[in-house]
mmCIF file with all atom_site columns, C-alpha atoms in Angstrom:
data_model
loop_
_atom_site.group_PDB
_atom_site.id
_atom_site.type_symbol
_atom_site.label_atom_id
_atom_site.label_alt_id
_atom_site.label_comp_id
_atom_site.label_asym_id
_atom_site.label_entity_id
_atom_site.label_seq_id
_atom_site.pdbx_PDB_ins_code
_atom_site.Cartn_x
_atom_site.Cartn_y
_atom_site.Cartn_z
_atom_site.occupancy
_atom_site.B_iso_or_equiv
_atom_site.pdbx_formal_charge
_atom_site.auth_seq_id
_atom_site.auth_comp_id
_atom_site.auth_asym_id
_atom_site.auth_atom_id
_atom_site.pdbx_PDB_model_num
ATOM 1   C CA . ALA A 1 1   ? -84.578 -57.367 38.527 1.00 76.00 ? 1   ALA A CA 1
ATOM 2   C CA . GLN A 1 2   ? -82.702 -56.176 41.224 1.00 85.00 ? 2   GLN A CA 1
ATOM 3   C CA . SER A 1 3   ? -84.014 -53.494 43.424 1.00 92.00 ? 3   SER A CA 1
ATOM 4   C CA . VAL A 1 4   ? -83.059 -51.721 46.623 1.00 96.00 ? 4   VAL A CA 1
ATOM 5   C CA . THR A 1 5   ? -85.447 -50.300 49.251 1.00 96.00 ? 5   THR A CA 1
ATOM 6   C CA . GLN A 1 6   ? -85.049 -47.912 51.759 1.00 97.00 ? 6   GLN A CA 1
ATOM 7   C CA . PRO A 1 7   ? -88.442 -46.728 53.245 1.00 96.00 ? 7   PRO A CA 1
ATOM 8   C CA . ASP A 1 8   ? -87.117 -43.625 55.611 1.00 95.00 ? 8   ASP A CA 1
ATOM 9   C CA . ILE A 1 9   ? -86.691 -40.786 53.257 1.00 95.00 ? 9   ILE A CA 1
ATOM 10  C CA . HIS A 1 10  ? -85.620 -38.708 56.303 1.00 97.00 ? 10  HIS A CA 1
ATOM 11  C CA . ILE A 1 11  ? -85.030 -39.641 59.865 1.00 97.00 ? 11  ILE A CA 1
ATOM 12  C CA . THR A 1 12  ? -84.122 -37.138 62.387 1.00 97.00 ? 12  THR A CA 1
ATOM 13  C CA . VAL A 1 13  ? -82.469 -38.039 65.505 1.00 97.00 ? 13  VAL A CA 1
ATOM 14  C CA . SER A 1 14  ? -80.771 -36.266 68.811 1.00 97.00 ? 14  SER A CA 1
ATOM 15  C CA . GLU A 1 15  ? -77.034 -36.379 69.180 1.00 97.00 ? 15  GLU A CA 1
ATOM 16  C CA . GLY A 1 16  ? -76.362 -39.210 71.251 1.00 97.00 ? 16  GLY A CA 1
ATOM 17  C CA . ALA A 1 17  ? -79.494 -41.348 70.421 1.00 98.00 ? 17  ALA A CA 1
ATOM 18  C CA . SER A 1 18  ? -78.866 -44.532 68.426 1.00 97.00 ? 18  SER A CA 1
ATOM 19  C CA . LEU A 1 19  ? -79.306 -44.836 64.611 1.00 97.00 ? 19  LEU A CA 1
ATOM 20  C CA . GLU A 1 20  ? -81.043 -47.733 62.520 1.00 98.00 ? 20  GLU A CA 1
ATOM 21  C CA . LEU A 1 21  ? -81.708 -47.083 58.670 1.00 98.00 ? 21  LEU A CA 1
ATOM 22  C CA . ARG A 1 22  ? -83.078 -49.909 56.823 1.00 98.00 ? 22  ARG A CA 1
ATOM 23  C CA . CYS A 1 23  ? -82.279 -51.386 53.540 1.00 98.00 ? 23  CYS A CA 1
ATOM 24  C CA . ASN A 1 24  ? -83.925 -54.054 51.784 1.00 97.00 ? 24  ASN A CA 1
ATOM 25  C CA . TYR A 1 25  ? -82.956 -55.720 48.776 1.00 95.00 ? 25  TYR A CA 1
ATOM 26  C CA . SER A 1 26  ? -84.484 -57.741 45.826 1.00 92.00 ? 26  SER A CA 1
ATOM 27  C CA . TYR A 1 27  ? -81.624 -59.966 44.003 1.00 86.00 ? 27  TYR A CA 1
ATOM 28  C CA . GLY A 1 28  ? -81.257 -63.060 42.118 1.00 77.00 ? 28  GLY A CA 1
ATOM 29  C CA . ALA A 1 29  ? -78.636 -64.373 43.681 1.00 78.00 ? 29  ALA A CA 1
ATOM 30  C CA . THR A 1 30  ? -76.159 -63.465 47.126 1.00 77.00 ? 30  THR A CA 1
ATOM 31  C CA . PRO A 1 31  ? -75.294 -60.043 46.368 1.00 85.00 ? 31  PRO A CA 1
ATOM 32  C CA . TYR A 1 32  ? -72.539 -57.828 47.767 1.00 90.00 ? 32  TYR A CA 1
ATOM 33  C CA . LEU A 1 33  ? -74.205 -55.331 50.021 1.00 93.00 ? 33  LEU A CA 1
ATOM 34  C CA . PHE A 1 34  ? -72.626 -51.798 50.485 1.00 94.00 ? 34  PHE A CA 1
ATOM 35  C CA . TRP A 1 35  ? -73.623 -48.682 52.688 1.00 97.00 ? 35  TRP A CA 1
ATOM 36  C CA . TYR A 1 36  ? -72.367 -45.155 51.272 1.00 96.00 ? 36  TYR A CA 1
ATOM 37  C CA . VAL A 1 37  ? -72.626 -41.803 52.634 1.00 96.00 ? 37  VAL A CA 1
ATOM 38  C CA . GLN A 1 38  ? -72.600 -38.438 50.910 1.00 94.00 ? 38  GLN A CA 1
ATOM 39  C CA . SER A 1 39  ? -71.786 -35.102 53.234 1.00 91.00 ? 39  SER A CA 1
ATOM 40  C CA . PRO A 1 40  ? -72.938 -31.926 51.619 1.00 84.00 ? 40  PRO A CA 1
ATOM 41  C CA . GLY A 1 41  ? -70.433 -31.109 49.009 1.00 79.00 ? 41  GLY A CA 1
ATOM 42  C CA . GLN A 1 42  ? -68.601 -34.598 49.001 1.00 84.00 ? 42  GLN A CA 1
ATOM 43  C CA . GLY A 1 43  ? -68.516 -37.546 47.285 1.00 86.00 ? 43  GLY A CA 1
ATOM 44  C CA . LEU A 1 44  ? -70.006 -40.819 48.070 1.00 91.00 ? 44  LEU A CA 1
ATOM 45  C CA . GLN A 1 45  ? -67.705 -42.510 50.672 1.00 93.00 ? 45  GLN A CA 1
ATOM 46  C CA . LEU A 1 46  ? -68.182 -45.988 51.594 1.00 93.00 ? 46  LEU A CA 1
ATOM 47  C CA . LEU A 1 47  ? -68.942 -46.737 54.681 1.00 96.00 ? 47  LEU A CA 1
ATOM 48  C CA . LEU A 1 48  ? -69.015 -50.932 55.088 1.00 94.00 ? 48  LEU A CA 1
ATOM 49  C CA . LYS A 1 49  ? -69.429 -53.929 52.576 1.00 92.00 ? 49  LYS A CA 1
ATOM 50  C CA . TYR A 1 50  ? -70.621 -57.359 53.160 1.00 92.00 ? 50  TYR A CA 1
ATOM 51  C CA . PHE A 1 51  ? -69.050 -60.064 50.647 1.00 87.00 ? 51  PHE A CA 1
ATOM 52  C CA . SER A 1 52  ? -69.677 -63.186 52.581 1.00 85.00 ? 52  SER A CA 1
ATOM 53  C CA . GLY A 1 53  ? -68.755 -64.544 56.247 1.00 87.00 ? 53  GLY A CA 1
ATOM 54  C CA . ASP A 1 54  ? -69.978 -63.046 59.435 1.00 88.00 ? 54  ASP A CA 1
ATOM 55  C CA . THR A 1 55  ? -72.937 -61.185 58.721 1.00 91.00 ? 55  THR A CA 1
ATOM 56  C CA . LEU A 1 56  ? -72.510 -58.511 61.478 1.00 96.00 ? 56  LEU A CA 1
ATOM 57  C CA . VAL A 1 57  ? -70.085 -56.204 59.681 1.00 96.00 ? 57  VAL A CA 1
ATOM 58  C CA . GLN A 1 58  ? -68.312 -53.346 61.060 1.00 96.00 ? 58  GLN A CA 1
ATOM 59  C CA . GLY A 1 59  ? -67.432 -50.022 59.168 1.00 96.00 ? 59  GLY A CA 1
ATOM 60  C CA . ILE A 1 60  ? -65.670 -46.621 59.755 1.00 95.00 ? 60  ILE A CA 1
ATOM 61  C CA . LYS A 1 61  ? -67.006 -43.943 61.928 1.00 94.00 ? 61  LYS A CA 1
ATOM 62  C CA . GLY A 1 62  ? -68.498 -46.226 64.613 1.00 96.00 ? 62  GLY A CA 1
ATOM 63  C CA . PHE A 1 63  ? -71.336 -47.915 62.397 1.00 97.00 ? 63  PHE A CA 1
ATOM 64  C CA . GLU A 1 64  ? -72.334 -51.437 61.733 1.00 97.00 ? 64  GLU A CA 1
ATOM 65  C CA . ALA A 1 65  ? -74.598 -53.583 59.710 1.00 98.00 ? 65  ALA A CA 1
ATOM 66  C CA . GLU A 1 66  ? -76.222 -56.941 59.802 1.00 96.00 ? 66  GLU A CA 1
ATOM 67  C CA . PHE A 1 67  ? -76.959 -59.100 56.712 1.00 95.00 ? 67  PHE A CA 1
ATOM 68  C CA . LYS A 1 68  ? -80.309 -61.047 57.344 1.00 94.00 ? 68  LYS A CA 1
ATOM 69  C CA . ARG A 1 69  ? -80.841 -63.346 54.285 1.00 91.00 ? 69  ARG A CA 1
ATOM 70  C CA . SER A 1 70  ? -83.782 -64.745 55.290 1.00 92.00 ? 70  SER A CA 1
ATOM 71  C CA . GLN A 1 71  ? -85.187 -60.859 55.279 1.00 94.00 ? 71  GLN A CA 1
ATOM 72  C CA . SER A 1 72  ? -83.178 -59.818 52.688 1.00 93.00 ? 72  SER A CA 1
ATOM 73  C CA . SER A 1 73  ? -82.255 -56.667 54.620 1.00 96.00 ? 73  SER A CA 1
ATOM 74  C CA . PHE A 1 74  ? -78.752 -55.231 55.570 1.00 97.00 ? 74  PHE A CA 1
ATOM 75  C CA . ASN A 1 75  ? -79.717 -52.486 58.170 1.00 98.00 ? 75  ASN A CA 1
ATOM 76  C CA . LEU A 1 76  ? -77.181 -49.994 59.009 1.00 98.00 ? 76  LEU A CA 1
ATOM 77  C CA . ARG A 1 77  ? -76.743 -49.212 62.792 1.00 98.00 ? 77  ARG A CA 1
ATOM 78  C CA . LYS A 1 78  ? -75.033 -46.744 65.516 1.00 98.00 ? 78  LYS A CA 1
ATOM 79  C CA . PRO A 1 79  ? -75.277 -46.635 69.111 1.00 97.00 ? 79  PRO A CA 1
ATOM 80  C CA . SER A 1 80  ? -74.813 -43.301 69.495 1.00 97.00 ? 80  SER A CA 1
ATOM 81  C CA . VAL A 1 81  ? -75.269 -40.319 66.522 1.00 98.00 ? 81  VAL A CA 1
ATOM 82  C CA . HIS A 1 82  ? -72.921 -37.580 66.151 1.00 97.00 ? 82  HIS A CA 1
ATOM 83  C CA . TRP A 1 83  ? -73.587 -34.294 64.636 1.00 96.00 ? 83  TRP A CA 1
ATOM 84  C CA . SER A 1 84  ? -71.059 -34.730 62.281 1.00 95.00 ? 84  SER A CA 1
ATOM 85  C CA . ASP A 1 85  ? -73.400 -37.976 61.117 1.00 97.00 ? 85  ASP A CA 1
ATOM 86  C CA . ALA A 1 86  ? -75.777 -35.641 59.496 1.00 97.00 ? 86  ALA A CA 1
ATOM 87  C CA . ALA A 1 87  ? -75.776 -36.834 55.705 1.00 97.00 ? 87  ALA A CA 1
ATOM 88  C CA . GLU A 1 88  ? -77.107 -38.765 53.493 1.00 96.00 ? 88  GLU A CA 1
ATOM 89  C CA . TYR A 1 89  ? -76.895 -42.656 53.373 1.00 98.00 ? 89  TYR A CA 1
ATOM 90  C CA . PHE A 1 90  ? -77.100 -45.055 50.422 1.00 97.00 ? 90  PHE A CA 1
ATOM 91  C CA . CYS A 1 91  ? -77.638 -48.671 50.576 1.00 97.00 ? 91  CYS A CA 1
ATOM 92  C CA . ALA A 1 92  ? -76.288 -50.642 47.380 1.00 95.00 ? 92  ALA A CA 1
ATOM 93  C CA . VAL A 1 93  ? -76.254 -54.459 46.053 1.00 92.00 ? 93  VAL A CA 1
ATOM 94  C CA . GLY A 1 94  ? -73.845 -55.400 43.473 1.00 88.00 ? 94  GLY A CA 1
ATOM 95  C CA . PRO A 1 95  ? -73.203 -59.014 41.656 1.00 81.00 ? 95  PRO A CA 1
ATOM 96  C CA . SER A 1 96  ? -70.887 -61.441 43.847 1.00 70.00 ? 96  SER A CA 1
ATOM 97  C CA . SER A 1 97  ? -69.911 -63.394 40.600 1.00 62.00 ? 97  SER A CA 1
ATOM 98  C CA . GLY A 1 98  ? -68.091 -62.356 37.655 1.00 56.00 ? 98  GLY A CA 1
ATOM 99  C CA . ALA A 1 99  ? -70.575 -62.824 34.942 1.00 54.00 ? 99  ALA A CA 1
ATOM 100 C CA . GLY A 1 100 ? -72.621 -60.054 33.459 1.00 57.00 ? 100 GLY A CA 1
ATOM 101 C CA . SER A 1 101 ? -72.779 -56.713 34.556 1.00 65.00 ? 101 SER A CA 1
ATOM 102 C CA . TYR A 1 102 ? -70.849 -54.920 37.548 1.00 78.00 ? 102 TYR A CA 1
ATOM 103 C CA . GLN A 1 103 ? -73.102 -52.240 38.226 1.00 86.00 ? 103 GLN A CA 1
ATOM 104 C CA . LEU A 1 104 ? -74.242 -51.440 41.617 1.00 90.00 ? 104 LEU A CA 1
ATOM 105 C CA . THR A 1 105 ? -78.091 -51.067 42.110 1.00 92.00 ? 105 THR A CA 1
ATOM 106 C CA . PHE A 1 106 ? -78.651 -48.172 44.788 1.00 95.00 ? 106 PHE A CA 1
ATOM 107 C CA . GLY A 1 107 ? -81.696 -46.975 46.890 1.00 96.00 ? 107 GLY A CA 1
ATOM 108 C CA . LYS A 1 108 ? -83.031 -44.125 46.921 1.00 95.00 ? 108 LYS A CA 1
ATOM 109 C CA . GLY A 1 109 ? -81.192 -42.598 50.120 1.00 96.00 ? 109 GLY A CA 1
ATOM 110 C CA . THR A 1 110 ? -81.923 -42.059 53.663 1.00 97.00 ? 110 THR A CA 1
ATOM 111 C CA . LYS A 1 111 ? -81.378 -38.303 54.531 1.00 96.00 ? 111 LYS A CA 1
ATOM 112 C CA . LEU A 1 112 ? -80.053 -37.958 58.384 1.00 97.00 ? 112 LEU A CA 1
ATOM 113 C CA . SER A 1 113 ? -80.603 -34.836 60.197 1.00 97.00 ? 113 SER A CA 1
ATOM 114 C CA . VAL A 1 114 ? -79.170 -34.928 64.003 1.00 97.00 ? 114 VAL A CA 1
ATOM 115 C CA . ILE A 1 115 ? -80.557 -32.310 66.554 1.00 96.00 ? 115 ILE A CA 1
ATOM 116 C CA . PRO A 1 116 ? -78.080 -31.112 68.968 1.00 91.00 ? 116 PRO A CA 1
ATOM 117 C CA . GLU B 2 1   ? -52.975 -41.305 46.382 1.00 64.00 ? 1   GLU B CA 1
ATOM 118 C CA . ALA B 2 2   ? -55.170 -39.056 44.683 1.00 78.00 ? 2   ALA B CA 1
ATOM 119 C CA . GLY B 2 3   ? -58.713 -39.641 44.568 1.00 91.00 ? 3   GLY B CA 1
ATOM 120 C CA . VAL B 2 4   ? -61.335 -39.780 41.861 1.00 95.00 ? 4   VAL B CA 1
ATOM 121 C CA . THR B 2 5   ? -61.391 -36.309 40.331 1.00 95.00 ? 5   THR B CA 1
ATOM 122 C CA . GLN B 2 6   ? -64.580 -34.967 38.548 1.00 96.00 ? 6   GLN B CA 1
ATOM 123 C CA . PHE B 2 7   ? -64.981 -31.592 36.939 1.00 95.00 ? 7   PHE B CA 1
ATOM 124 C CA . PRO B 2 8   ? -66.639 -29.306 36.643 1.00 97.00 ? 8   PRO B CA 1
ATOM 125 C CA . SER B 2 9   ? -68.194 -29.511 40.195 1.00 95.00 ? 9   SER B CA 1
ATOM 126 C CA . HIS B 2 10  ? -71.217 -27.617 38.898 1.00 96.00 ? 10  HIS B CA 1
ATOM 127 C CA . SER B 2 11  ? -72.464 -26.694 35.464 1.00 97.00 ? 11  SER B CA 1
ATOM 128 C CA . VAL B 2 12  ? -75.521 -24.767 34.223 1.00 98.00 ? 12  VAL B CA 1
ATOM 129 C CA . ILE B 2 13  ? -76.375 -24.917 30.725 1.00 97.00 ? 13  ILE B CA 1
ATOM 130 C CA . GLU B 2 14  ? -79.321 -23.964 28.642 1.00 97.00 ? 14  GLU B CA 1
ATOM 131 C CA . LYS B 2 15  ? -81.692 -26.473 27.022 1.00 97.00 ? 15  LYS B CA 1
ATOM 132 C CA . GLY B 2 16  ? -79.940 -27.472 23.718 1.00 97.00 ? 16  GLY B CA 1
ATOM 133 C CA . GLN B 2 17  ? -76.443 -26.805 24.403 1.00 98.00 ? 17  GLN B CA 1
ATOM 134 C CA . THR B 2 18  ? -73.758 -29.142 24.642 1.00 98.00 ? 18  THR B CA 1
ATOM 135 C CA . VAL B 2 19  ? -71.965 -30.036 28.378 1.00 98.00 ? 19  VAL B CA 1
ATOM 136 C CA . THR B 2 20  ? -68.773 -32.463 28.664 1.00 98.00 ? 20  THR B CA 1
ATOM 137 C CA . LEU B 2 21  ? -67.914 -33.918 31.958 1.00 98.00 ? 21  LEU B CA 1
ATOM 138 C CA . ARG B 2 22  ? -64.682 -35.277 32.994 1.00 98.00 ? 22  ARG B CA 1
ATOM 139 C CA . CYS B 2 23  ? -63.422 -37.896 35.252 1.00 98.00 ? 23  CYS B CA 1
ATOM 140 C CA . ASP B 2 24  ? -60.192 -38.850 36.373 1.00 97.00 ? 24  ASP B CA 1
ATOM 141 C CA . PRO B 2 25  ? -59.842 -42.134 37.790 1.00 97.00 ? 25  PRO B CA 1
ATOM 142 C CA . ILE B 2 26  ? -57.319 -43.474 40.005 1.00 95.00 ? 26  ILE B CA 1
ATOM 143 C CA . SER B 2 27  ? -54.427 -44.200 38.981 1.00 93.00 ? 27  SER B CA 1
ATOM 144 C CA . GLY B 2 28  ? -53.898 -47.761 37.844 1.00 92.00 ? 28  GLY B CA 1
ATOM 145 C CA . HIS B 2 29  ? -57.523 -48.209 38.053 1.00 94.00 ? 29  HIS B CA 1
ATOM 146 C CA . ASP B 2 30  ? -58.535 -50.039 34.723 1.00 93.00 ? 30  ASP B CA 1
ATOM 147 C CA . ASN B 2 31  ? -62.255 -49.837 35.728 1.00 94.00 ? 31  ASN B CA 1
ATOM 148 C CA . LEU B 2 32  ? -64.632 -46.908 35.426 1.00 95.00 ? 32  LEU B CA 1
ATOM 149 C CA . TYR B 2 33  ? -68.172 -46.103 35.810 1.00 95.00 ? 33  TYR B CA 1
ATOM 150 C CA . TRP B 2 34  ? -70.364 -43.605 35.346 1.00 97.00 ? 34  TRP B CA 1
ATOM 151 C CA . TYR B 2 35  ? -73.495 -42.692 37.412 1.00 97.00 ? 35  TYR B CA 1
ATOM 152 C CA . ARG B 2 36  ? -76.076 -40.287 37.545 1.00 97.00 ? 36  ARG B CA 1
ATOM 153 C CA . ARG B 2 37  ? -78.606 -39.077 40.331 1.00 95.00 ? 37  ARG B CA 1
ATOM 154 C CA . VAL B 2 38  ? -81.624 -37.180 39.333 1.00 93.00 ? 38  VAL B CA 1
ATOM 155 C CA . MET B 2 39  ? -83.318 -34.995 41.969 1.00 84.00 ? 39  MET B CA 1
ATOM 156 C CA . GLY B 2 40  ? -85.311 -37.308 44.424 1.00 80.00 ? 40  GLY B CA 1
ATOM 157 C CA . LYS B 2 41  ? -84.172 -40.745 42.455 1.00 88.00 ? 41  LYS B CA 1
ATOM 158 C CA . GLU B 2 42  ? -81.972 -43.405 43.126 1.00 91.00 ? 42  GLU B CA 1
ATOM 159 C CA . ILE B 2 43  ? -78.354 -43.161 41.782 1.00 95.00 ? 43  ILE B CA 1
ATOM 160 C CA . LYS B 2 44  ? -78.540 -45.357 38.488 1.00 95.00 ? 44  LYS B CA 1
ATOM 161 C CA . PHE B 2 45  ? -75.609 -46.917 36.764 1.00 95.00 ? 45  PHE B CA 1
ATOM 162 C CA . LEU B 2 46  ? -74.987 -45.316 33.324 1.00 96.00 ? 46  LEU B CA 1
ATOM 163 C CA . LEU B 2 47  ? -72.156 -47.250 31.899 1.00 94.00 ? 47  LEU B CA 1
ATOM 164 C CA . HIS B 2 48  ? -68.677 -48.915 32.705 1.00 94.00 ? 48  HIS B CA 1
ATOM 165 C CA . PHE B 2 49  ? -65.246 -48.892 30.971 1.00 95.00 ? 49  PHE B CA 1
ATOM 166 C CA . VAL B 2 50  ? -62.420 -51.721 31.182 1.00 93.00 ? 50  VAL B CA 1
ATOM 167 C CA . LYS B 2 51  ? -59.551 -49.567 30.048 1.00 94.00 ? 51  LYS B CA 1
ATOM 168 C CA . GLU B 2 52  ? -60.881 -48.086 26.889 1.00 95.00 ? 52  GLU B CA 1
ATOM 169 C CA . SER B 2 53  ? -63.433 -50.444 26.079 1.00 94.00 ? 53  SER B CA 1
ATOM 170 C CA . LYS B 2 54  ? -66.999 -50.174 27.088 1.00 94.00 ? 54  LYS B CA 1
ATOM 171 C CA . GLN B 2 55  ? -67.855 -53.195 29.198 1.00 91.00 ? 55  GLN B CA 1
ATOM 172 C CA . ASP B 2 56  ? -71.692 -52.276 29.823 1.00 92.00 ? 56  ASP B CA 1
ATOM 173 C CA . GLU B 2 57  ? -73.375 -49.334 28.480 1.00 93.00 ? 57  GLU B CA 1
ATOM 174 C CA . SER B 2 58  ? -76.994 -50.483 29.268 1.00 92.00 ? 58  SER B CA 1
ATOM 175 C CA . GLY B 2 59  ? -77.619 -47.748 31.678 1.00 94.00 ? 59  GLY B CA 1
ATOM 176 C CA . MET B 2 60  ? -76.950 -44.596 29.088 1.00 96.00 ? 60  MET B CA 1
ATOM 177 C CA . PRO B 2 61  ? -80.266 -43.276 28.820 1.00 93.00 ? 61  PRO B CA 1
ATOM 178 C CA . ASN B 2 62  ? -80.308 -42.358 25.040 1.00 93.00 ? 62  ASN B CA 1
ATOM 179 C CA . ASN B 2 63  ? -78.186 -41.419 21.951 1.00 94.00 ? 63  ASN B CA 1
ATOM 180 C CA . ARG B 2 64  ? -77.603 -37.807 23.208 1.00 97.00 ? 64  ARG B CA 1
ATOM 181 C CA . PHE B 2 65  ? -75.097 -39.532 25.428 1.00 97.00 ? 65  PHE B CA 1
ATOM 182 C CA . LEU B 2 66  ? -71.727 -39.943 24.575 1.00 97.00 ? 66  LEU B CA 1
ATOM 183 C CA . ALA B 2 67  ? -69.224 -41.761 27.080 1.00 97.00 ? 67  ALA B CA 1
ATOM 184 C CA . GLU B 2 68  ? -65.537 -41.888 25.999 1.00 97.00 ? 68  GLU B CA 1
ATOM 185 C CA . ARG B 2 69  ? -62.085 -43.143 27.595 1.00 97.00 ? 69  ARG B CA 1
ATOM 186 C CA . THR B 2 70  ? -59.480 -42.552 25.099 1.00 85.00 ? 70  THR B CA 1
ATOM 187 C CA . GLY B 2 71  ? -56.207 -44.112 25.961 1.00 88.00 ? 71  GLY B CA 1
ATOM 188 C CA . GLY B 2 72  ? -57.695 -45.973 29.167 1.00 86.00 ? 72  GLY B CA 1
ATOM 189 C CA . THR B 2 73  ? -57.219 -42.982 31.356 1.00 93.00 ? 73  THR B CA 1
ATOM 190 C CA . TYR B 2 74  ? -59.746 -40.096 31.833 1.00 97.00 ? 74  TYR B CA 1
ATOM 191 C CA . SER B 2 75  ? -63.235 -40.383 30.613 1.00 98.00 ? 75  SER B CA 1
ATOM 192 C CA . THR B 2 76  ? -65.488 -37.796 29.239 1.00 98.00 ? 76  THR B CA 1
ATOM 193 C CA . LEU B 2 77  ? -69.441 -37.650 29.251 1.00 98.00 ? 77  LEU B CA 1
ATOM 194 C CA . LYS B 2 78  ? -70.762 -35.528 26.999 1.00 98.00 ? 78  LYS B CA 1
ATOM 195 C CA . VAL B 2 79  ? -74.242 -34.882 26.666 1.00 97.00 ? 79  VAL B CA 1
ATOM 196 C CA . GLN B 2 80  ? -75.460 -32.967 23.178 1.00 97.00 ? 80  GLN B CA 1
ATOM 197 C CA . PRO B 2 81  ? -78.470 -31.587 23.028 1.00 97.00 ? 81  PRO B CA 1
ATOM 198 C CA . ALA B 2 82  ? -79.143 -31.379 26.817 1.00 97.00 ? 82  ALA B CA 1
ATOM 199 C CA . GLU B 2 83  ? -82.496 -31.421 28.222 1.00 97.00 ? 83  GLU B CA 1
ATOM 200 C CA . LEU B 2 84  ? -83.913 -30.475 30.956 1.00 96.00 ? 84  LEU B CA 1
ATOM 201 C CA . GLU B 2 85  ? -84.383 -33.884 32.393 1.00 95.00 ? 85  GLU B CA 1
ATOM 202 C CA . ASP B 2 86  ? -80.783 -34.507 32.304 1.00 97.00 ? 86  ASP B CA 1
ATOM 203 C CA . SER B 2 87  ? -80.182 -32.383 35.669 1.00 97.00 ? 87  SER B CA 1
ATOM 204 C CA . GLY B 2 88  ? -78.644 -34.091 38.172 1.00 96.00 ? 88  GLY B CA 1
ATOM 205 C CA . VAL B 2 89  ? -75.660 -35.383 39.773 1.00 95.00 ? 89  VAL B CA 1
ATOM 206 C CA . TYR B 2 90  ? -73.180 -37.186 37.357 1.00 97.00 ? 90  TYR B CA 1
ATOM 207 C CA . PHE B 2 91  ? -71.121 -39.434 39.639 1.00 97.00 ? 91  PHE B CA 1
ATOM 208 C CA . CYS B 2 92  ? -67.927 -41.097 38.436 1.00 97.00 ? 92  CYS B CA 1
ATOM 209 C CA . ALA B 2 93  ? -65.969 -43.996 40.251 1.00 95.00 ? 93  ALA B CA 1
ATOM 210 C CA . SER B 2 94  ? -62.861 -46.343 39.603 1.00 94.00 ? 94  SER B CA 1
ATOM 211 C CA . SER B 2 95  ? -61.828 -49.735 40.746 1.00 92.00 ? 95  SER B CA 1
ATOM 212 C CA . GLN B 2 96  ? -58.605 -51.748 40.520 1.00 89.00 ? 96  GLN B CA 1
ATOM 213 C CA . ILE B 2 97  ? -60.768 -55.091 40.219 1.00 82.00 ? 97  ILE B CA 1
ATOM 214 C CA . ARG B 2 98  ? -63.472 -55.655 37.911 1.00 80.00 ? 98  ARG B CA 1
ATOM 215 C CA . GLY B 2 99  ? -66.544 -54.839 39.763 1.00 75.00 ? 99  GLY B CA 1
ATOM 216 C CA . GLY B 2 100 ? -64.434 -54.657 43.189 1.00 77.00 ? 100 GLY B CA 1
ATOM 217 C CA . LEU B 2 101 ? -64.625 -52.185 45.250 1.00 82.00 ? 101 LEU B CA 1
ATOM 218 C CA . ARG B 2 102 ? -65.185 -48.433 43.909 1.00 88.00 ? 102 ARG B CA 1
ATOM 219 C CA . THR B 2 103 ? -63.900 -44.959 45.030 1.00 92.00 ? 103 THR B CA 1
ATOM 220 C CA . PHE B 2 104 ? -66.560 -42.460 43.973 1.00 94.00 ? 104 PHE B CA 1
ATOM 221 C CA . GLY B 2 105 ? -65.824 -38.745 42.973 1.00 94.00 ? 105 GLY B CA 1
ATOM 222 C CA . SER B 2 106 ? -67.432 -35.861 44.437 1.00 93.00 ? 106 SER B CA 1
ATOM 223 C CA . GLY B 2 107 ? -69.702 -35.629 41.431 1.00 95.00 ? 107 GLY B CA 1
ATOM 224 C CA . THR B 2 108 ? -70.780 -32.792 39.066 1.00 96.00 ? 108 THR B CA 1
ATOM 225 C CA . ARG B 2 109 ? -74.051 -31.022 39.595 1.00 95.00 ? 109 ARG B CA 1
ATOM 226 C CA . LEU B 2 110 ? -75.385 -30.077 36.142 1.00 97.00 ? 110 LEU B CA 1
ATOM 227 C CA . THR B 2 111 ? -78.452 -27.877 35.923 1.00 97.00 ? 111 THR B CA 1
ATOM 228 C CA . VAL B 2 112 ? -80.325 -27.762 32.852 1.00 97.00 ? 112 VAL B CA 1
ATOM 229 C CA . VAL B 2 113 ? -82.389 -24.547 32.538 1.00 97.00 ? 113 VAL B CA 1
#
């Protein structure tokens, strides 16, 4: 069965510091990969996605993620964090083929706090 | 374009009562998904509609949960009778293409006391 592991429940960084949120997945085939962000009182917003091609993908708000097949990882990075990045971040995987279920499998989320 | 709309945004009900959550997808999106996040746990898939048909309801926890999408537009998720463990945030999402990029709503926070 597919699963997503986000090993860090809560991370605190200083504004301006770099950020890396970890995500490892277990999936039977090459999945589609996503990072979502949820700010307080808001819905889930898509930050970026990987479907195929270049393993380094760029997203909104200055975020990027790198797909490493050998490590089954899809870590999210940002070179300089802003106070407005404080939110909860979710990694998710979904099927890349058209067969079967179209459900996304999410990790438990990583809550990011930013110190001014 | 309007996004995915969910209401109510919050609901507090007593154990044993009935609650109905509503989701209005983006216009033209045939695919509608329900997810739920119980406190401290993962966001879990509940079910997937294609138009008015249930494509996949493998995530529905038990028969106290009933989802409908009459006419293939908005969807409702009814919990009857509600139990304490049903508390959580219920998200709805929609997509134009089956399995395509999903737009999520803001969620309904359900508290059962």
